[in-house]
Amino acid sequence: MAARKSGFFVGAVAGAGVACAALAGVGMRMGPAGAAEPAQVVRTSGVAGNPAPMFAPPPGAPMSFADIFEQVSPAVVQIDVTSKAAAAPKLRIPGLEGFDIVPKGQKGDDGEEAPGPKQQSSGSGFFISADGYLVTNNHVVADADDDGINVVMKDGRELKATIVGRDEGTDLAVLKVVDPKAKGAAFPYVNFENQAKPRVGDWVITIGNPFGLGGTATAGIISAYNRDLGDSSSTFVDYIQIDAPINRGNSGGPSFDIYGRVIGVNTAIFSPTGGSVGIGFAIPADVAENTAKQLIAGGKVVRGYIGAQIQPFTKEMAEAQGLGDVKGAIVADLVAGGPAQKGGLMPEDVITAVNGVAIKSGSELTREVAKGRPGDTLKLSVLRGGKPRTVEIKSGVRPTEKELALNDDDSDEGGADAPTKPQIQKSEALGMSLAPIDDAARRTYSIDPAVKGVLIDGVKTNSDAGEKGLRKGDVLTSVNGDPVTSAAQVNAAVDAAKKLQRPSVNLRIIRAGRPTIVPLKIAP
């Protein structure tokens, strides 16, 4: 899975603690901020020759957000979560091997588990229906005990809630109040706004539970749309960036427009310090509403899936194929027997559109595919060998993020204990030492028998290949889409690209069973 960008933080929020042992609170996803715009200064009457300054809102600004807060705040709640604390390691006594001190909550040699410490944390949420359904972040409640979720309302009432469904893909969860004390009660709730999309620069007000303080309002503006946080949740979410302060414990709370309509669910901040620096992110209302409806209906979110490993189609890749400024996503590999393979998609195909919707990145492709229901026919516009064609694929069901992560293994096989490889003939190309793949190489680097190509047996550090991260043990299977099994074929493909005055070539590389497309510059 994609690694998180430095500066983004995720967690269950504010006030985390452990019985008998104080633990630091884990905050919401967070990560420098520009200087604030100066307030408008209006000169009014004062001492003669030295009028006193008075601050007034600029034209178009509301005089106060109080009416909005009074209108919507009863629907916003504090969510208190009880969960097991992280298990401590067994303690061994030097000189008394076989005798372990087993911390509470862990199983000893008799298999019995002693009661362990509990962790308390808090987040935010809001009612979306009168019968008690609430929306919050998945990371707020993901580790909650079975009976460990309390909802604290604005009037001070504490009610038990249970999880209806969670979605790791968007970091959203739906809860429902199940407390007998609330039987027959009608809860105050708010609505998602999906029609009138606010503009960048429009006002926004957020309400939540920062640092466990309870209902707190902050205000600011929408700073940008379509932000990518660089983690797995960004696969399905184009975040709204806002400058209204949000902090630890605001996770899962709503952002409102000036009419009191929910435009997003606060989920992350960007900060070099762990605290708010004025850059926050919210899940757009349309994504949140659609996810909530599916969770309420079936307890999970079902997404379309084609079974292809994809990468962004970079400018350098496009230049290598003479495709100019073409945007899209390139296929690195296909899941054996998956929908894409059955539909005729091939490695190194460049996907430029799905059902007529233009694709500019791998994330956009995944989102468009995910919108399809299982069984739907997806029409993919692709470039194969530079020539356009249409590939029709019947959508499957996307596995869970956990299931996909199990197959995301970038480990480096082989190592110091790998069998010694006999000397074989090597050749040079693009700053790499290339050799045939023999049985010893397959054992040394765990290369599947079905993989055909040429072994990268060494890489010059100062070469483009070295800078792009290629290394000994990688397998080169094709150059610009043409299969290669020898260094001679690699050099021939490079020479052909030179004659076409291409600045680079695209290499398909397999490492630890996982393919990727890497563009390499051709030395002049």
XYZ file of C-alpha atoms in Angstrom:
524
model
C 0.000 0.000 0.000
C 1.057 3.555 -0.399
C 3.232 4.954 2.359
C 1.825 7.911 4.303
C 3.338 11.296 3.539
C 5.413 12.779 6.307
C 3.345 15.216 8.313
C -0.035 13.483 8.038
C -1.215 11.866 11.248
C -4.084 9.518 11.962
C -5.489 8.112 15.169
C -8.468 7.886 17.371
C -8.082 11.281 18.653
C -8.071 13.050 21.989
C -7.709 12.030 25.586
C -6.247 8.551 25.122
C -5.170 6.974 28.394
C -4.575 3.624 30.062
C -5.712 2.538 33.498
C -2.778 2.507 35.912
C -0.502 3.897 33.205
C -0.823 7.285 31.516
C -0.561 7.164 27.758
C -0.266 10.038 25.342
C -3.401 10.681 23.269
C -3.288 9.592 19.660
C -4.516 12.386 17.475
C -6.349 12.565 14.246
C -4.497 12.472 10.966
C -2.534 15.609 10.803
C 0.923 17.664 8.890
C 3.467 24.479 7.278
C 0.947 27.097 6.948
C 1.068 30.455 5.201
C 0.606 33.692 7.080
C -2.985 34.694 7.793
C -4.531 37.532 5.844
C -4.527 40.735 7.891
C -7.866 41.798 9.298
C -9.536 44.802 7.757
C -8.806 47.938 9.763
C -11.381 50.748 9.771
C -10.462 54.119 11.287
C -13.092 55.661 13.523
C -13.311 58.677 15.767
C -10.720 58.963 18.523
C -8.200 61.410 19.858
C -7.789 64.232 17.384
C -5.094 63.425 14.856
C -4.873 59.829 16.084
C -8.109 58.004 15.304
C -8.651 54.727 17.148
C -8.617 51.574 15.027
C -11.668 49.306 14.935
C -11.808 45.871 13.324
C -14.770 45.175 11.082
C -15.602 42.208 8.842
C -14.915 42.639 5.135
C -17.858 42.927 2.737
C -19.731 39.631 2.457
C -18.546 38.219 5.790
C -21.175 37.254 8.347
C -21.221 39.383 11.470
C -21.337 36.196 13.532
C -21.543 32.415 13.208
C -23.643 32.146 16.370
C -26.945 31.472 14.585
C -25.393 28.659 12.567
C -23.849 27.141 15.684
C -27.142 27.240 17.597
C -28.902 25.637 14.661
C -26.604 22.677 14.063
C -24.587 22.047 17.239
C -27.234 19.831 18.945
C -26.617 17.255 16.187
C -22.855 17.114 16.831
C -21.643 14.732 19.523
C -18.550 13.671 21.402
C -17.680 10.008 20.906
C -15.864 8.344 23.799
C -14.214 5.010 22.984
C -12.884 2.295 25.291
C -10.419 -0.181 23.810
C -7.634 -2.503 24.838
C -4.250 -0.911 25.336
C -1.353 -2.143 23.227
C 0.098 -5.318 24.704
C 3.421 -4.973 26.487
C 6.182 -7.484 25.715
C 6.967 -10.364 28.052
C 9.716 -9.538 30.524
C 12.519 -12.054 30.938
C 14.650 -12.321 34.073
C 18.374 -12.736 33.216
C 19.690 -16.048 34.520
C 16.205 -17.475 35.017
C 15.432 -18.734 31.543
C 11.987 -20.247 31.315
C 10.498 -17.786 33.803
C 8.617 -14.919 32.211
C 6.748 -12.014 33.733
C 3.543 -11.841 31.703
C 1.911 -8.373 31.714
C -1.820 -8.270 32.365
C -3.908 -8.809 29.288
C -1.534 -11.376 27.753
C -1.761 -15.141 27.806
C 0.712 -17.004 29.936
C 1.927 -20.582 29.495
C -1.373 -21.849 30.935
C -3.246 -20.113 28.152
C -5.208 -17.946 30.548
C -5.498 -14.231 29.901
C -5.557 -11.790 32.780
C -7.580 -8.582 32.532
C -5.435 -5.922 30.906
C -5.431 -2.134 30.973
C -7.945 -0.181 28.933
C -7.362 2.836 26.736
C -9.755 5.768 26.570
C -9.957 8.057 23.562
C -12.377 10.585 22.129
C -13.467 11.830 18.748
C -16.396 13.596 17.142
C -19.468 12.617 15.148
C -22.902 13.839 14.090
C -26.454 12.552 13.667
C -27.718 12.094 10.120
C -31.177 10.794 11.017
C -33.786 11.257 13.716
C -33.664 7.558 14.634
C -30.076 7.682 15.861
C -27.651 7.005 13.002
C -24.350 8.860 13.312
C -21.323 9.422 11.055
C -17.747 9.519 12.328
C -14.269 8.457 11.198
C -13.342 4.800 11.033
C -10.124 5.450 12.940
C -12.131 6.829 15.862
C -13.958 3.547 16.529
C -11.933 0.877 14.717
C -10.469 -0.607 17.928
C -13.474 -0.087 20.197
C -14.524 -2.833 22.608
C -17.883 -4.476 21.928
C -19.584 -2.303 24.537
C -17.052 0.523 24.445
C -18.714 3.407 22.569
C -20.490 6.244 24.386
C -22.079 9.212 22.646
C -22.136 12.449 24.643
C -24.737 14.932 23.421
C -24.703 18.706 23.744
C -27.193 18.561 26.631
C -24.881 16.221 28.554
C -26.723 12.951 27.986
C -24.464 9.903 27.581
C -25.842 7.124 25.385
C -24.505 3.760 24.277
C -23.891 3.258 20.561
C -22.846 0.366 18.366
C -21.025 0.140 15.055
C -23.292 -0.372 12.032
C -20.445 -0.534 9.518
C -16.908 0.702 8.848
C -15.120 1.543 5.611
C -11.319 1.710 5.670
C -11.250 2.962 2.077
C -12.757 6.347 3.026
C -12.011 6.262 6.781
C -15.728 6.550 7.566
C -17.966 4.673 9.981
C -21.665 4.704 10.848
C -22.891 4.203 14.432
C -26.371 3.848 15.898
C -27.588 4.756 19.352
C -28.867 1.574 21.042
C -29.198 2.828 24.612
C -32.557 1.814 26.202
C -32.725 5.283 27.769
C -33.134 6.744 24.266
C -35.954 4.437 23.173
C -38.426 6.355 21.025
C -36.372 9.531 21.117
C -36.058 11.737 18.031
C -32.534 13.017 17.667
C -31.525 16.361 16.157
C -29.768 15.735 12.864
C -28.137 17.549 9.945
C -28.164 17.002 6.189
C -25.408 16.562 3.626
C -25.167 19.211 0.921
C -24.431 17.733 -2.515
C -26.030 20.254 -4.854
C -24.629 23.723 -4.102
C -20.889 23.145 -3.907
C -19.120 25.979 -2.061
C -16.338 27.781 -3.903
C -12.744 28.126 -2.814
C -12.803 31.152 -0.526
C -16.339 30.525 0.814
C -16.880 30.421 4.563
C -16.869 27.164 6.514
C -17.556 26.402 10.170
C -16.430 23.228 11.938
C -17.814 21.792 15.167
C -16.265 19.006 17.191
C -14.541 17.769 20.299
C -10.920 19.000 20.206
C -8.751 17.589 23.001
C -11.864 16.211 24.703
C -13.157 19.713 25.488
C -16.638 19.096 24.076
C -18.631 21.057 21.497
C -16.294 23.640 20.023
C -16.789 25.833 16.957
C -14.099 27.190 14.643
C -14.465 29.062 11.361
C -12.458 29.727 8.228
C -12.677 29.277 4.479
C -12.412 26.496 1.936
C -8.794 26.650 0.772
C -8.740 24.100 -2.065
C -10.372 21.018 -3.541
C -9.060 17.684 -4.794
C -6.249 17.235 -2.315
C -4.404 13.892 -2.234
C -2.989 12.871 1.168
C -0.832 10.136 -0.351
C -2.293 7.276 1.696
C -4.711 4.453 0.972
C -7.787 6.519 1.794
C -6.862 9.005 -0.963
C -7.661 6.238 -3.431
C -11.360 6.985 -2.978
C -11.347 10.540 -1.611
C -10.472 13.911 -3.161
C -10.192 15.900 0.056
C -11.444 19.414 0.703
C -8.725 21.596 2.228
C -9.937 24.076 4.834
C -8.223 26.584 7.117
C -10.758 26.436 9.962
C -8.725 25.133 12.925
C -9.235 21.436 13.620
C -7.239 19.538 16.214
C -6.907 16.208 17.994
C -10.406 15.007 18.774
C -12.072 16.781 15.833
C -11.870 13.522 13.861
C -15.295 12.625 12.505
C -16.881 16.006 13.128
C -18.716 17.978 10.428
C -17.817 21.053 8.399
C -20.786 23.297 7.580
C -21.471 25.986 5.021
C -23.071 29.256 6.171
C -26.525 27.685 5.751
C -25.800 24.928 8.241
C -25.450 22.163 5.640
C -22.761 19.510 5.983
C -20.159 19.909 3.239
C -17.550 17.518 4.658
C -16.351 15.245 7.461
C -13.162 16.436 9.181
C -10.547 13.718 9.101
C -6.996 15.049 8.849
C -4.633 17.942 9.332
C -1.182 18.636 7.950
C 1.344 19.655 10.555
C 5.088 19.474 11.214
C 4.380 19.730 14.945
C 1.335 17.526 15.546
C -0.840 20.567 16.262
C -3.036 22.656 14.014
C -1.202 25.045 11.715
C -4.300 25.975 9.738
C -4.329 23.251 7.084
C -7.100 20.708 7.535
C -8.847 18.188 5.329
C -12.429 16.986 5.078
C -14.089 14.138 3.204
C -16.566 15.699 0.713
C -20.248 15.398 1.511
C -21.132 13.360 -1.569
C -18.551 10.703 -0.704
C -19.616 10.653 2.942
C -23.314 10.393 2.169
C -22.913 7.625 -0.402
C -20.664 5.662 1.964
C -23.049 6.130 4.896
C -26.025 4.913 2.867
C -24.199 1.744 1.856
C -23.047 1.062 5.420
C -26.570 1.498 6.765
C -28.036 -0.717 4.043
C -25.546 -3.569 4.221
C -22.851 -2.888 6.795
C -20.149 -2.542 4.147
C -19.226 -0.695 0.975
C -19.115 -2.638 -2.290
C -16.850 -1.280 -5.023
C -16.052 -2.278 -8.574
C -12.762 -4.004 -9.364
C -10.867 -5.024 -12.493
C -7.807 -6.745 -11.014
C -4.945 -4.691 -12.398
C -1.833 -3.239 -10.804
C -1.500 0.288 -12.127
C 0.925 3.206 -12.001
C 0.712 6.875 -12.988
C 1.637 7.367 -16.642
C 4.331 10.002 -16.234
C 5.557 12.600 -18.716
C 8.812 10.670 -19.064
C 6.890 7.477 -19.877
C 4.866 9.320 -22.500
C 8.027 10.728 -24.088
C 9.504 7.222 -24.195
C 6.566 6.112 -26.342
C 6.316 9.295 -28.397
C 2.908 10.123 -26.920
C 3.545 13.761 -26.078
C 1.399 15.044 -23.210
C -0.946 12.041 -22.938
C -2.316 11.575 -19.394
C -3.522 8.327 -17.881
C -2.513 5.251 -15.911
C -0.290 2.425 -17.125
C -0.917 -1.257 -16.383
C 2.033 -2.903 -14.628
C 0.441 -6.312 -14.097
C -2.846 -8.213 -14.072
C -4.386 -10.472 -11.459
C -4.391 -13.983 -12.887
C -7.935 -14.902 -13.886
C -9.207 -11.454 -12.869
C -11.754 -9.339 -14.760
C -9.099 -7.295 -16.596
C -7.225 -10.326 -17.842
C -10.477 -11.969 -18.950
C -11.491 -8.753 -20.719
C -8.272 -8.564 -22.733
C -6.387 -5.806 -20.940
C -2.608 -6.253 -21.185
C 0.459 -5.138 -19.218
C 1.789 -1.770 -20.423
C -1.599 -0.704 -21.789
C -2.142 2.990 -21.050
C -5.682 3.660 -19.793
C -6.908 7.159 -20.683
C -10.641 6.956 -19.890
C -13.285 4.831 -18.148
C -16.819 4.987 -19.544
C -15.906 8.231 -21.297
C -14.491 9.893 -18.164
C -10.899 11.058 -18.771
C -8.243 9.558 -16.494
C -5.186 11.574 -15.429
C -3.797 9.391 -12.637
C -3.902 5.968 -11.071
C -6.114 7.263 -8.238
C -8.646 8.631 -10.723
C -8.736 5.273 -12.493
C -9.337 3.400 -9.234
C -12.115 5.803 -8.237
C -13.906 5.486 -11.579
C -13.642 1.709 -11.543
C -14.828 1.622 -7.918
C -17.996 3.530 -8.858
C -19.119 0.571 -10.942
C -21.243 -2.142 -9.382
C -20.138 -5.770 -9.640
C -21.303 -7.110 -12.994
C -21.321 -3.707 -14.707
C -19.510 -3.428 -18.033
C -16.677 -0.920 -17.922
C -15.449 0.532 -21.219
C -11.774 1.403 -20.979
C -10.088 3.627 -23.579
C -6.505 2.422 -23.870
C -3.380 3.010 -25.889
C -1.540 -0.180 -26.830
C 1.692 0.321 -28.724
C 0.609 3.928 -29.196
C -2.628 2.933 -30.977
C -6.079 3.567 -29.408
C -8.552 0.812 -28.728
C -11.467 0.038 -26.408
C -11.391 -2.805 -23.882
C -14.643 -3.896 -22.239
C -14.356 -5.464 -18.785
C -17.078 -6.888 -16.571
C -16.469 -5.451 -13.105
C -15.750 -7.719 -10.165
C -15.936 -7.000 -6.418
C -13.018 -5.084 -4.921
C -11.376 -6.962 -2.026
C -11.060 -5.240 1.332
C -8.058 -2.983 1.960
C -6.749 -5.588 4.408
C -6.961 -8.339 1.802
C -5.205 -6.167 -0.767
C -2.478 -5.285 1.747
C -1.691 -8.977 2.245
C -0.566 -9.093 -1.384
C 1.458 -5.871 -1.177
C 4.822 -7.462 -0.469
C 7.863 -5.464 -1.518
C 10.282 -7.501 0.586
C 13.785 -8.145 -0.690
C 14.226 -11.904 -1.117
C 17.553 -13.685 -1.048
C 20.288 -12.115 1.044
C 23.399 -13.288 2.824
C 22.209 -16.879 3.130
C 21.126 -17.210 -0.504
C 22.909 -19.830 -2.595
C 26.052 -18.676 -4.371
C 25.416 -18.010 -8.062
C 27.972 -19.361 -10.528
C 29.755 -16.979 -12.880
C 27.799 -16.320 -16.060
C 28.270 -14.012 -19.023
C 27.132 -10.435 -18.387
C 26.486 -7.428 -20.635
C 25.963 -3.714 -20.043
C 22.920 -1.597 -20.905
C 21.563 1.686 -19.515
C 23.964 1.597 -16.584
C 22.975 -1.952 -15.652
C 24.807 -5.257 -15.745
C 22.495 -7.818 -17.358
C 22.651 -11.607 -17.299
C 20.464 -14.554 -18.331
C 18.111 -16.014 -15.729
C 19.369 -19.491 -14.835
C 18.201 -21.929 -12.156
C 20.663 -20.547 -9.617
C 19.357 -17.020 -10.155
C 15.773 -18.193 -9.722
C 16.689 -19.813 -6.390
C 18.759 -16.853 -5.235
C 16.156 -14.200 -5.972
C 12.987 -16.335 -5.725
C 12.066 -15.719 -9.356
C 8.941 -17.563 -10.403
C 9.518 -20.189 -13.141
C 6.896 -18.488 -15.300
C 8.795 -15.171 -15.353
C 10.762 -14.603 -18.560
C 13.282 -11.822 -19.003
C 16.828 -10.816 -18.213
C 18.370 -10.529 -14.751
C 19.724 -7.207 -13.500
C 22.986 -8.348 -11.919
C 24.292 -4.916 -10.963
C 23.500 -1.210 -11.237
C 25.822 1.805 -11.456
C 25.018 4.117 -8.584
C 25.390 7.311 -10.652
C 23.219 6.024 -13.507
C 19.546 6.868 -14.067
C 18.787 3.231 -13.241
C 20.553 3.658 -9.887
C 18.727 6.907 -9.158
C 15.389 5.265 -10.024
C 16.020 2.512 -7.463
C 16.719 -0.482 -9.706
C 18.899 -3.065 -8.024
C 20.567 -6.426 -8.279
C 18.022 -9.232 -8.469
C 15.373 -7.280 -10.372
C 14.104 -8.902 -13.567
C 13.698 -6.852 -16.755
C 10.890 -8.366 -18.851
C 10.251 -5.795 -21.598
C 11.458 -2.525 -23.124
C 8.778 -0.185 -24.512
C 6.394 -3.123 -24.542
C 8.699 -5.504 -26.439
C 9.572 -8.684 -24.448
C 13.303 -9.235 -23.822
C 15.209 -12.314 -22.664
C 18.765 -11.181 -23.368
C 20.987 -8.125 -23.041
C 21.263 -8.024 -26.853
C 17.492 -7.552 -27.142
C 17.603 -4.800 -24.532
C 20.324 -2.938 -26.431
C 18.452 -3.416 -29.716
C 15.308 -1.883 -28.198
C 17.339 1.042 -26.858
C 18.921 1.588 -30.287
C 15.478 1.574 -31.916
C 14.313 4.259 -29.466
C 17.396 6.342 -30.247
C 16.614 6.230 -33.986
C 13.163 7.588 -33.180
C 14.855 10.323 -31.114
C 13.121 9.198 -27.932
C 14.739 10.581 -24.737
C 13.947 7.490 -22.670
C 12.555 3.962 -22.681
C 10.021 2.270 -20.424
C 11.221 -0.868 -18.656
C 8.903 -3.410 -17.084
C 10.604 -4.671 -13.940
C 9.628 -7.539 -11.643
C 10.863 -7.502 -8.052
C 9.789 -10.150 -5.504
C 6.988 -11.157 -7.856
C 5.585 -7.635 -8.241
C 5.891 -5.735 -11.549
C 6.374 -2.021 -12.056
C 7.050 0.278 -15.017
C 10.220 2.387 -14.796
C 11.229 5.009 -17.405
C 15.002 5.277 -17.941
C 16.841 8.038 -19.796
C 18.892 7.061 -22.814
C 22.460 8.302 -22.587
C 23.320 10.609 -25.537
